[in-house]
């Protein structure tokens, strides 16, 4: 279902790269999902730019501060072992669900900024995530998307409920998603 070579991936964090722990604020609870290191390494080896776009509503709800979310990112980078600069940019959207949407997915703002700043066309960008909001962001931006069924929710059911099931492929892991993505990469 991917139609163009991918030059950039915008990855969700919780449930896509690391185990989804509700309102994660403690770096000690950060655990990589299976195949993530190999999948990210394959993307980097193919010259694909990597970005993270993660909703962090716990900040907006007052459960923890942005520094705690950033500390979890630092722990994830340590566990990945691929260097501190593998991600070109990281967007932690701190808005609570009932707050005005700025960067909270499915807001197109982060992807639009990346495309403008890096000279990318929507078809060259692919969202990868475990929730319908990740794929709905792709709809909002006109980018491609691949779902991964590695989060807490049943992604296929979520996509069915939101009318997106037939629009995007869903893989069982980030590594299998990378195999699909790299078939269309440069």
CSV table of C-alpha atoms in Angstrom, one decimal:
chain,number,residue,atom,x,y,z
A,1,UNK,CA,0.0,0.0,0.0
A,2,UNK,CA,3.0,2.3,0.1
A,3,UNK,CA,3.2,4.2,-3.1
A,4,UNK,CA,6.4,6.2,-3.0
A,5,UNK,CA,10.0,5.7,-1.8
A,6,UNK,CA,10.3,6.8,1.9
A,7,UNK,CA,12.9,9.4,2.8
A,8,UNK,CA,11.7,10.2,6.4
A,9,UNK,CA,9.9,8.3,9.1
A,10,UNK,CA,7.9,9.9,11.9
A,11,UNK,CA,7.7,7.4,14.6
A,12,UNK,CA,5.5,7.2,17.6
A,13,UNK,CA,7.3,6.4,20.9
A,14,UNK,CA,5.1,4.6,23.4
A,15,UNK,CA,3.8,1.3,22.0
A,16,UNK,CA,5.9,1.6,18.8
A,17,UNK,CA,9.6,2.0,20.0
A,18,UNK,CA,9.2,1.2,23.7
A,19,UNK,CA,6.6,-0.7,25.7
A,20,UNK,CA,3.5,1.4,26.4
A,21,UNK,CA,3.4,2.2,30.0
A,22,UNK,CA,0.5,4.6,30.7
A,23,UNK,CA,1.7,8.0,31.7
A,24,UNK,CA,5.4,7.0,31.6
A,25,UNK,CA,7.5,9.4,33.6
A,26,UNK,CA,10.2,7.1,35.2
A,27,UNK,CA,13.2,6.2,33.0
A,28,UNK,CA,13.6,3.0,34.9
A,29,UNK,CA,10.3,1.8,33.3
A,30,UNK,CA,11.6,2.3,29.7
A,31,UNK,CA,11.9,-1.0,27.8
A,32,UNK,CA,12.5,-1.4,24.1
A,33,UNK,CA,10.1,-3.5,22.1
A,34,UNK,CA,11.5,-6.5,20.2
A,35,UNK,CA,13.2,-5.7,16.9
A,36,UNK,CA,13.3,-2.0,17.4
A,37,UNK,CA,17.1,-1.7,17.3
A,38,UNK,CA,17.3,-3.8,14.1
A,39,UNK,CA,14.5,-1.9,12.5
A,40,UNK,CA,15.9,1.6,13.2
A,41,UNK,CA,19.4,0.5,12.2
A,42,UNK,CA,18.0,-0.8,8.8
A,43,UNK,CA,16.3,2.6,8.3
A,44,UNK,CA,19.4,4.5,9.1
A,45,UNK,CA,21.5,2.3,6.9
A,46,UNK,CA,19.0,3.0,4.0
A,47,UNK,CA,19.6,6.8,4.6
A,48,UNK,CA,16.1,7.4,6.0
A,49,UNK,CA,15.7,10.4,8.3
A,50,UNK,CA,14.1,9.5,11.6
A,51,UNK,CA,11.8,11.7,13.8
A,52,UNK,CA,9.7,11.1,16.9
A,53,UNK,CA,6.2,12.5,17.4
A,54,UNK,CA,4.7,11.5,20.7
A,55,UNK,CA,1.6,12.6,22.6
A,56,UNK,CA,2.5,13.2,26.2
A,57,UNK,CA,-0.9,14.1,27.7
A,58,UNK,CA,0.4,13.3,31.2
A,59,UNK,CA,2.2,16.7,31.1
A,60,UNK,CA,-1.0,18.5,30.2
A,61,UNK,CA,-2.8,16.6,32.9
A,62,UNK,CA,-0.3,17.7,35.5
A,63,UNK,CA,0.9,14.1,36.2
A,64,UNK,CA,4.5,14.8,35.4
A,65,UNK,CA,6.6,17.5,33.7
A,66,UNK,CA,8.2,17.7,30.3
A,67,UNK,CA,11.6,17.1,31.8
A,68,UNK,CA,10.4,13.6,33.0
A,69,UNK,CA,9.2,12.8,29.4
A,70,UNK,CA,12.6,13.9,28.1
A,71,UNK,CA,14.4,11.8,30.6
A,72,UNK,CA,12.5,8.8,29.3
A,73,UNK,CA,13.7,9.7,25.8
A,74,UNK,CA,17.3,9.8,27.0
A,75,UNK,CA,16.9,6.4,28.6
A,76,UNK,CA,15.4,5.1,25.3
A,77,UNK,CA,18.4,6.4,23.4
A,78,UNK,CA,20.8,4.7,25.9
A,79,UNK,CA,19.0,1.4,25.4
A,80,UNK,CA,19.0,1.8,21.6
A,81,UNK,CA,22.7,2.2,21.5
A,82,UNK,CA,22.7,3.9,18.1
A,83,UNK,CA,23.9,7.3,19.3
A,84,UNK,CA,22.3,10.4,20.7
A,85,UNK,CA,21.5,12.0,17.4
A,86,UNK,CA,19.7,9.3,15.4
A,87,UNK,CA,16.5,11.3,15.5
A,88,UNK,CA,16.6,14.6,13.6
A,89,UNK,CA,13.9,16.1,15.8
A,90,UNK,CA,11.7,14.9,18.6
A,91,UNK,CA,8.2,16.4,19.2
A,92,UNK,CA,6.7,15.7,22.6
A,93,UNK,CA,3.2,17.0,22.4
A,94,UNK,CA,2.2,18.0,26.0
A,95,UNK,CA,-1.4,18.9,25.4
A,96,UNK,CA,-4.2,17.1,27.3
A,97,UNK,CA,-6.9,15.7,25.1
A,98,UNK,CA,-9.3,18.5,26.0
A,99,UNK,CA,-6.8,21.3,25.4
A,100,UNK,CA,-6.5,23.2,22.1
A,101,UNK,CA,-4.5,21.1,19.7
A,102,UNK,CA,-1.1,22.4,18.8
A,103,UNK,CA,1.2,19.4,18.3
A,104,UNK,CA,-1.0,16.7,19.7
A,105,UNK,CA,-1.7,14.0,17.1
A,106,UNK,CA,-3.6,14.0,14.8
A,107,UNK,CA,-2.4,17.7,14.4
A,108,UNK,CA,-0.5,18.1,11.1
A,109,UNK,CA,1.8,20.8,12.5
A,110,UNK,CA,4.9,18.7,13.3
A,111,UNK,CA,4.9,16.9,10.0
A,112,UNK,CA,4.3,20.1,8.1
A,113,UNK,CA,7.2,21.7,9.8
A,114,UNK,CA,9.5,18.7,9.0
A,115,UNK,CA,8.4,18.7,5.4
A,116,UNK,CA,9.1,22.4,5.0
A,117,UNK,CA,12.4,22.4,6.9
A,118,UNK,CA,13.8,19.2,5.2
A,119,UNK,CA,12.4,19.8,1.7
A,120,UNK,CA,10.3,16.7,1.8
A,121,UNK,CA,7.1,15.9,-0.1
A,122,UNK,CA,4.2,14.3,1.7
A,123,UNK,CA,4.6,11.0,-0.3
A,124,UNK,CA,8.2,10.8,0.9
A,125,UNK,CA,7.2,10.8,4.6
A,126,UNK,CA,5.7,7.9,6.5
A,127,UNK,CA,4.1,7.9,10.0
A,128,UNK,CA,4.6,4.7,12.0
A,129,UNK,CA,2.6,4.1,15.1
A,130,UNK,CA,0.5,1.8,17.2
A,131,UNK,CA,-2.7,4.1,17.5
A,132,UNK,CA,-5.3,5.4,15.1
A,133,UNK,CA,-4.1,8.9,16.0
A,134,UNK,CA,-0.7,8.2,14.4
A,135,UNK,CA,-2.3,7.1,11.2
A,136,UNK,CA,-4.9,9.9,11.3
A,137,UNK,CA,-2.0,12.3,11.4
A,138,UNK,CA,-0.9,10.8,8.1
A,139,UNK,CA,-4.4,11.4,6.7
A,140,UNK,CA,-4.2,15.1,8.0
A,141,UNK,CA,-0.8,15.6,6.3
A,142,UNK,CA,-1.2,13.5,3.2
A,143,UNK,CA,1.8,11.4,4.2
A,144,UNK,CA,2.0,7.6,4.0
A,145,UNK,CA,1.6,5.4,7.1
A,146,UNK,CA,2.2,2.0,8.5
A,147,UNK,CA,0.6,0.7,11.7
A,148,UNK,CA,2.3,-1.6,14.2
A,149,UNK,CA,0.2,-3.8,16.4
A,150,UNK,CA,2.5,-3.5,19.4
A,151,UNK,CA,0.7,-1.2,21.7
A,152,UNK,CA,-1.9,-1.6,24.4
A,153,UNK,CA,-5.0,-1.2,22.2
A,154,UNK,CA,-6.1,-3.4,19.3
A,155,UNK,CA,-4.9,-1.2,16.4
A,156,UNK,CA,-6.9,-3.0,13.8
A,157,UNK,CA,-10.1,-2.5,15.7
A,158,UNK,CA,-9.3,1.2,16.3
A,159,UNK,CA,-8.7,1.7,12.6
A,160,UNK,CA,-11.9,-0.1,11.8
A,161,UNK,CA,-13.8,2.2,14.1
A,162,UNK,CA,-12.3,5.2,12.5
A,163,UNK,CA,-12.7,4.0,8.9
A,164,UNK,CA,-8.9,3.7,8.3
A,165,UNK,CA,-8.5,-0.1,8.3
A,166,UNK,CA,-8.4,-0.5,4.5
A,167,UNK,CA,-6.2,2.6,4.0
A,168,UNK,CA,-3.0,1.5,5.8
A,169,UNK,CA,-1.1,-1.7,6.3
A,170,UNK,CA,-0.7,-3.0,9.9
A,171,UNK,CA,2.4,-5.0,10.8
A,172,UNK,CA,3.1,-7.1,13.9
A,173,UNK,CA,6.3,-5.4,14.8
A,174,UNK,CA,8.5,-2.4,13.9
A,175,UNK,CA,11.0,-4.7,12.3
A,176,UNK,CA,8.3,-6.2,9.9
A,177,UNK,CA,7.1,-2.6,9.2
A,178,UNK,CA,10.6,-1.7,8.3
A,179,UNK,CA,10.8,-4.6,5.8
A,180,UNK,CA,7.6,-3.2,4.1
A,181,UNK,CA,8.9,0.4,4.2
A,182,UNK,CA,12.3,-0.5,2.8
A,183,UNK,CA,10.8,-2.3,-0.2
A,184,UNK,CA,9.7,1.2,-1.3
A,185,UNK,CA,12.8,3.1,-0.1
A,186,UNK,CA,15.5,4.5,-2.2
